[in-house]
C-alpha positions in Angstrom: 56.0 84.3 -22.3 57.5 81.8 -24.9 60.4 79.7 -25.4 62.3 82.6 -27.4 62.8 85.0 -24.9 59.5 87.1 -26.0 56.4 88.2 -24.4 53.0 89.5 -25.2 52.5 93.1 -24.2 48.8 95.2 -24.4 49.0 98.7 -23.9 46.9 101.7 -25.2 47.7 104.8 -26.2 45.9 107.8 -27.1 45.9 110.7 -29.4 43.9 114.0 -29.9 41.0 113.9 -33.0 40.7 116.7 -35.6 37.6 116.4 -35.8 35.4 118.8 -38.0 32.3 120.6 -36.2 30.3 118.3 -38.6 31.8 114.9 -37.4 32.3 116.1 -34.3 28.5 116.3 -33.9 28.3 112.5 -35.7 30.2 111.4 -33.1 27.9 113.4 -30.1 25.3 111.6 -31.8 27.0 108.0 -31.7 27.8 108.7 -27.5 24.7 109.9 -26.5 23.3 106.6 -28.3 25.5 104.1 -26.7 24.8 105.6 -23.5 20.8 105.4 -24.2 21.7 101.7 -24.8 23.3 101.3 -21.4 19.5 103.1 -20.4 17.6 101.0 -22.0 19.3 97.4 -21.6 19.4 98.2 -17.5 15.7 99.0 -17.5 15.3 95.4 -19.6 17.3 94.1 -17.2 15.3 95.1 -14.2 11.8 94.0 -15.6 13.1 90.6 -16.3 12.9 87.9 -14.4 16.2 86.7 -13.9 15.8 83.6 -15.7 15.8 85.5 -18.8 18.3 87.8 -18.2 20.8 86.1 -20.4 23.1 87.4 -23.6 20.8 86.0 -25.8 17.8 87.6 -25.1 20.0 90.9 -24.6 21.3 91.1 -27.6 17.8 90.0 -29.3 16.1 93.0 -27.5 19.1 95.7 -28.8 18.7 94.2 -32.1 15.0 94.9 -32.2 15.6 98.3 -30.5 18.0 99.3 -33.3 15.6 98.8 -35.6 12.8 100.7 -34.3 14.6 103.5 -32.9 16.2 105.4 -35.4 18.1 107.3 -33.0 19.9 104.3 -32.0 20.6 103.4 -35.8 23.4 106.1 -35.7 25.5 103.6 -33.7 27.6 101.0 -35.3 26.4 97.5 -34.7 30.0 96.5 -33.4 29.7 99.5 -31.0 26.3 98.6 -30.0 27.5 94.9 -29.0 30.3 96.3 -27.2 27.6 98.3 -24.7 26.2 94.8 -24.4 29.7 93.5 -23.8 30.4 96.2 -21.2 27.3 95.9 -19.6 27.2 92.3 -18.7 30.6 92.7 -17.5 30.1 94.9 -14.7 27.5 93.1 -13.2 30.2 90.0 -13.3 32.1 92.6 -11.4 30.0 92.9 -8.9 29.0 89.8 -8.1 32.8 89.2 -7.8 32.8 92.0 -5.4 34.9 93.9 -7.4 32.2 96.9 -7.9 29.2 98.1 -7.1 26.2 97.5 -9.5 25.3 99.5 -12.7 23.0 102.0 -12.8 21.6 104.4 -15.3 23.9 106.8 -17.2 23.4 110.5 -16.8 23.4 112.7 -19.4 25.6 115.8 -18.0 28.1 113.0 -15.6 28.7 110.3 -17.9 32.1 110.4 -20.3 31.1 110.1 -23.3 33.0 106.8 -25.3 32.3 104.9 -28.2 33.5 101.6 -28.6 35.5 100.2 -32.0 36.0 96.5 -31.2 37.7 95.7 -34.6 41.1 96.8 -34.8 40.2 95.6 -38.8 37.8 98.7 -39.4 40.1 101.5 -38.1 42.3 100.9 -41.3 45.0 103.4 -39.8 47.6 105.1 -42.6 50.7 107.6 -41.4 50.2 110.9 -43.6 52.8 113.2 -42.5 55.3 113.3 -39.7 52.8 114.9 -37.0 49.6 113.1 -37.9 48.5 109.8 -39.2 44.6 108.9 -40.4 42.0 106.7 -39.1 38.7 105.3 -40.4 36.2 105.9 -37.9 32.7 103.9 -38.6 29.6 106.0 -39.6 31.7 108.9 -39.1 34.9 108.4 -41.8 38.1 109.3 -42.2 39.6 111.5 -39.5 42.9 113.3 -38.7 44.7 112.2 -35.4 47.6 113.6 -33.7 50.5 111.0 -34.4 53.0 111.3 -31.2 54.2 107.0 -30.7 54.9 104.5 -33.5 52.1 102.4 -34.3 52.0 98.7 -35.4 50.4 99.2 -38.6 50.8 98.5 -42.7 53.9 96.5 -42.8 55.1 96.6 -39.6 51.5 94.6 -38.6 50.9 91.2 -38.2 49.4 88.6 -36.3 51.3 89.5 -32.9 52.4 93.3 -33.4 48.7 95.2 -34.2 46.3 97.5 -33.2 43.4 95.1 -31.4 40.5 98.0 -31.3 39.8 101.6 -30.2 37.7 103.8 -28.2 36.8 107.0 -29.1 36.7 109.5 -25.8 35.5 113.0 -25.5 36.7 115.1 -22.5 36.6 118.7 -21.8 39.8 119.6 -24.6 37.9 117.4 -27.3 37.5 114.0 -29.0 40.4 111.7 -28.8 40.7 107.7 -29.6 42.6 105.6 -27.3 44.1 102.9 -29.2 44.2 99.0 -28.1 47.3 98.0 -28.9 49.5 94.8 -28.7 52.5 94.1 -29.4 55.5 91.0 -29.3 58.6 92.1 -27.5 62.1 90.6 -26.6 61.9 89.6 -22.3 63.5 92.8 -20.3 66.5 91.5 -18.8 67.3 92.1 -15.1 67.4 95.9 -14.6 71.1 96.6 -13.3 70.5 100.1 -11.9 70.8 101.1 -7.8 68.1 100.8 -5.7 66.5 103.7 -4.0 63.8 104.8 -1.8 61.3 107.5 -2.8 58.8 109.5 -0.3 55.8 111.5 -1.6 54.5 114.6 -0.4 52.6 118.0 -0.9 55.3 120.6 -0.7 57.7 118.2 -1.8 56.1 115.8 -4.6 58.8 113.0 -4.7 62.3 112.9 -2.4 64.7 110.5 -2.9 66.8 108.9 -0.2 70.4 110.3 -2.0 68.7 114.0 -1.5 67.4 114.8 -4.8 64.0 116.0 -5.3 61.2 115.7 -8.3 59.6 119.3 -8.0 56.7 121.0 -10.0 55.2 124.2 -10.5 51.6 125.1 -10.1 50.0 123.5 -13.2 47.7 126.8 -14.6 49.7 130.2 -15.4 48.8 133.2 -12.8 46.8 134.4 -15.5 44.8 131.0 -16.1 44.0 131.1 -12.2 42.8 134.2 -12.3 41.1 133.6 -15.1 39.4 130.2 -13.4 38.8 131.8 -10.0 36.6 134.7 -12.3 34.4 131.9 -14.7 33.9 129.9 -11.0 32.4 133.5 -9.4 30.8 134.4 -12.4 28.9 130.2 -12.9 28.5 131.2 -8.9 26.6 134.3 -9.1 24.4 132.8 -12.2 23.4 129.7 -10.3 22.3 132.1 -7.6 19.9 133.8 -9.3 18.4 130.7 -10.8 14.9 129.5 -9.6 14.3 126.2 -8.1 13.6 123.7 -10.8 14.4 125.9 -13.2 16.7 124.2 -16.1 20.6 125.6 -16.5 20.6 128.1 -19.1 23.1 127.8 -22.3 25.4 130.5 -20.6 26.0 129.1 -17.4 26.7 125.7 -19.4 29.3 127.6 -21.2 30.9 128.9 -18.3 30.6 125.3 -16.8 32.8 124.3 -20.3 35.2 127.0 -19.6 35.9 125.6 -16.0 36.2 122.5 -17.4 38.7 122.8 -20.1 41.1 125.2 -17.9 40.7 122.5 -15.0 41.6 119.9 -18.1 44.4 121.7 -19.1 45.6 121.2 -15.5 44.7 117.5 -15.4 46.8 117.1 -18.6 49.8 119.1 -17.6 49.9 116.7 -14.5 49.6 113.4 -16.4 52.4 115.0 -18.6 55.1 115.3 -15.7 54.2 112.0 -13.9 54.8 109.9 -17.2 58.1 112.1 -17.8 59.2 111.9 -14.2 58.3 108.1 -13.7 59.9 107.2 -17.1 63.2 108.8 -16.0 63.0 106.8 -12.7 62.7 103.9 -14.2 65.4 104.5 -17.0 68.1 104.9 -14.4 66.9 102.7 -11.3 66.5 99.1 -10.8 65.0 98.7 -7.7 62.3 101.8 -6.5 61.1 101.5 -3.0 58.0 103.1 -2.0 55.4 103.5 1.5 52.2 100.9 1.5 49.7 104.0 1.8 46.3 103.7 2.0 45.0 107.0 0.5 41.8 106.5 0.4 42.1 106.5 4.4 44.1 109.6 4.3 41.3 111.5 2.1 38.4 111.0 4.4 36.2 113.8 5.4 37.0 115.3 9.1 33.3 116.6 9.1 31.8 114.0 11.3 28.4 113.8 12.6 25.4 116.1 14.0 26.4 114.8 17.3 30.2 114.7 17.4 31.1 117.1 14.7 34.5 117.3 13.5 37.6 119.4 14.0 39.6 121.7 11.5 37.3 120.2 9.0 38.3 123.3 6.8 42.5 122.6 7.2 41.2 118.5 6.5 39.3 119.7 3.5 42.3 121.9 2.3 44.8 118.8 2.8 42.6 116.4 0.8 42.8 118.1 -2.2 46.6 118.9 -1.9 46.4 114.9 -1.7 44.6 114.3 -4.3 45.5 116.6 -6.9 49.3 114.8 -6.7 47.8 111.8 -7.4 50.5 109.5 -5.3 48.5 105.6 -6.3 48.8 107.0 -10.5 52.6 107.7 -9.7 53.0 104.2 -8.0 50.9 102.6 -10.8 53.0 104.5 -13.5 56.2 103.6 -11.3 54.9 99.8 -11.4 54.4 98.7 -15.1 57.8 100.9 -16.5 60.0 98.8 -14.0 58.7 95.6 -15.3 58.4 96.8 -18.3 62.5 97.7 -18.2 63.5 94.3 -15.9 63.4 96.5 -12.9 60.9 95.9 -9.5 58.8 98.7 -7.5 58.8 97.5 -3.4 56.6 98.7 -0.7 57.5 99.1 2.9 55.2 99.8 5.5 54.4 103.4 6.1 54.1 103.9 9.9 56.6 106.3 11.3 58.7 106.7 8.4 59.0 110.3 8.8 59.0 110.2 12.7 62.3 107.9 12.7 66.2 109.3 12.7 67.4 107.6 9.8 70.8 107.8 11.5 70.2 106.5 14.9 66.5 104.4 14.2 65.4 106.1 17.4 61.8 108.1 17.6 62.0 110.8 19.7 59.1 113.4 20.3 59.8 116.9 18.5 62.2 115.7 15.8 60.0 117.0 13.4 60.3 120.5 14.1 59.2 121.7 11.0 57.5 120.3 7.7 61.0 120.6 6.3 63.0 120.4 9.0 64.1 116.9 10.8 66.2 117.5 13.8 67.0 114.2 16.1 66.5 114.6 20.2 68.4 111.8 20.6 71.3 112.9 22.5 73.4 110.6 21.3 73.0 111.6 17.9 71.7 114.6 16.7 70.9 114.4 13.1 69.5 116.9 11.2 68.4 116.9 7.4 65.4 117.6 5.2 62.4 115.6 6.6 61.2 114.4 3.1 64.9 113.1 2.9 64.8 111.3 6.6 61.8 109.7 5.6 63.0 108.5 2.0 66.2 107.0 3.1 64.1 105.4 6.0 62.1 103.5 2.9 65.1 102.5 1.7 66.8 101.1 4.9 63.3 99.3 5.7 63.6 97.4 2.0 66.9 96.1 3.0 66.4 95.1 6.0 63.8 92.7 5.2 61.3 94.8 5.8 59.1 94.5 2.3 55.1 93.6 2.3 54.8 90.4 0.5 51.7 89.7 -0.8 49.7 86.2 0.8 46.1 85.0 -0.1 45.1 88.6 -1.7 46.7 90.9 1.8 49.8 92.6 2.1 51.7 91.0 5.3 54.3 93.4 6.9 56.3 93.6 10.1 56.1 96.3 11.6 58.3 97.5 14.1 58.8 100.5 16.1 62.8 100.7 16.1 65.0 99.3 13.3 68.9 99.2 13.3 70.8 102.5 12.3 70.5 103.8 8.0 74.4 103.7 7.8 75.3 102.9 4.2 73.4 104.7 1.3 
């Protein structure tokens, strides 16, 4: 931040390609390069000795490479040095600790990306009010979907512009993701309420002043059906298949259908999280949330040979209900709006807060009769609500009472208690 009240900002945003079946297959051919690079400089990197694994004598060996493969040719040279880049990057991460260490790409698993380091050779124009153009290298010039203002012609300069791209190919097509930073004015202080927000399965997101964030099932009835037949029918194929024998083109189209209906649903997903996360953070300035560990929550009840596990189907079942509402993306999404708008995102500790009377602080066993029903055995008090809305306003109540993990030498330090004073005022 400077001395004018501005800050730096680096975001990316992408947009879907039009990409012609003939540049379409340029840019097959540019992925499947750079992820041959990625082959070929870890198999340099594991007959070295390690006093020669350095940049220099990476980037000699790709250079040499490019020149005598031609199938490597197809790939820019900025793109190739941005696999080099990459590479020597992760194995920084994991000696950090902060990954585990490369390994070889496979063909069928891998995403297929493409690197453009230099915002300078995209040369990006607006053509019409739904789509802009940019110039991809080796490839050309391209049609992209033009949904967010971008810092480009006159309204770039030296702190508002486009930095680079990446070009990405999922299951619904190519699209670039654009590197993009601009120079903004310092958010002041958010002034909205605060308020305390519990995830779930039936109930997505519940906030403490009784208002819910619902969703319905993100494929049609007839999209369903129409997955549940292409899984049967890439089922019954694979069955009949021979040991060793390779997949045949039909059961890898079948395998592309599944994919781009279970896309579909991926992108549906992303689509009401961002809507739902930007409205929260429009109106609220202070969002309290549970510390969960969901990675924890997602293990497998299937144990071992000798103690095998129990209701490892139900376990199974309730893992993907997790996962598919993707509660750490809504957090993350929650977390850089707020600050991005002045507000904050708190996190509370998570133990019983749906087993406490937010009315009385008392846990008592059987208050949760139901998955939607809280009713307090306390005898003095009695309260009965919505569970997801007991626990949300418990959140809350936690945040204010002092109650927030604060981070200390890279660990979240809580207190945790087992009974806190009455939720009175909301």
């Amino acid at each position: 931040m400077s001395d004018h009240g501005v800050e730096t900002r680096q975001f990316g945003h992408r947009a879907r390609l039009a990409l012609p079946p003939a540049l379409a297959l340029k840019a097959d051919h540019q992925a499947h390069a750079a992820r041959t690079m990625w082959n070929l400089l870890h198999a340099w990197w594991q007959m070295m000795p390690k006093e020669k694994r350095t940049l220099q004598n990476a980037d000699a060996a790709i250079r040499q490479g490019r020149q005598d493969i031609d199938f490597l040719a197809v790939l820019p040279a900025q793109a190739a040095q941005a696999v080099l880049k990459t590479y020597f990057q992760a194995w920084k991460n994991c000696w950090d600790g902060r990954a585990d260490a490369p390994n070889f790409k496979g063909r069928f698993r891998t995403v297929m990306t493409v690197d453009v380091p230099q915002g300078r050779d995209l040369n990006i124009t607006r053509v019409h009010r739904r789509w802009g153009m940019v110039n991809l290298p080796k490839i050309g010039r391209v049609r992209f979907r033009w949904t967010k203002d971008l810092p480009v012609g006159k309204h770039a300069d030296k702190e508002n512009r486009i930095t680079g791209a990446r070009l990405v190919k999922d299951p619904l097509g190519w699209h670039i993701a654009f590197r993009v930073q601009t120079l903004e004015p310092v958010p002041e202080p958010h002034r909205g309420p605060e308020i305390g927000i519990d995830v779930g399965i039936t109930v997505p997101l519940a906030r403490s002043d009784g208002q819910t964030y619902e969703h319905d099932a993100w494929l049609t009835e007839r999209e369903q059906a129409r997955l549940l037949d292409l899984e049967q029918r890439a089922a019954r194929r694979k069955k009949h298949r021979k040991p060793g024998e390779r997949t045949s083109h039909r059961l890898h189209h079948t395998y592309d259908q599944i994919a781009g209906l279970r896309a579909k649903a991926k992108r549906r997903a992303a689509d009401w999280q961002h809507k739902t996360t930007t409205k929260i953070a429009d109106t609220y300035g202070t969002v309290v949330v549970e510390a969960l560990t969901i990675t924890n929550m997602v293990k497998s009840a299937k144990g071992t040979v000798d103690q095998p596990g129990r209701n490892v189907a139900q376990k199974s079942g309730l893992n993907r209900s997790i996962s598919a509402e993707a509660w750490g993306r809504t957090v993350t999404l929650l977390t850089y709006k707020l600050a991005h708008r002045g507000g904050t995102l708190a996190k509370v500790p998570a133990p019983n807060t749906s087993r406490r009377c937010s009315a009385c602080g008392f846990i008592t066993p059987g208050s949760r009769e139901t998955q939607a029903l809280f009713v307090c055995k306390n005898p003095g008090c009695g309260w009965t609500g919505n569970a997801d809305h007991n626990a949300a306003r418990n959140i809350l109540h936690l945040y204010r009472m002092g109650h927030a993990l604060i981070p200390a030498a890279g660990r979240a330090v809580a207190r945790r208690v087992q009974r806190v004073k009455p939720a009175t005022a909301r």
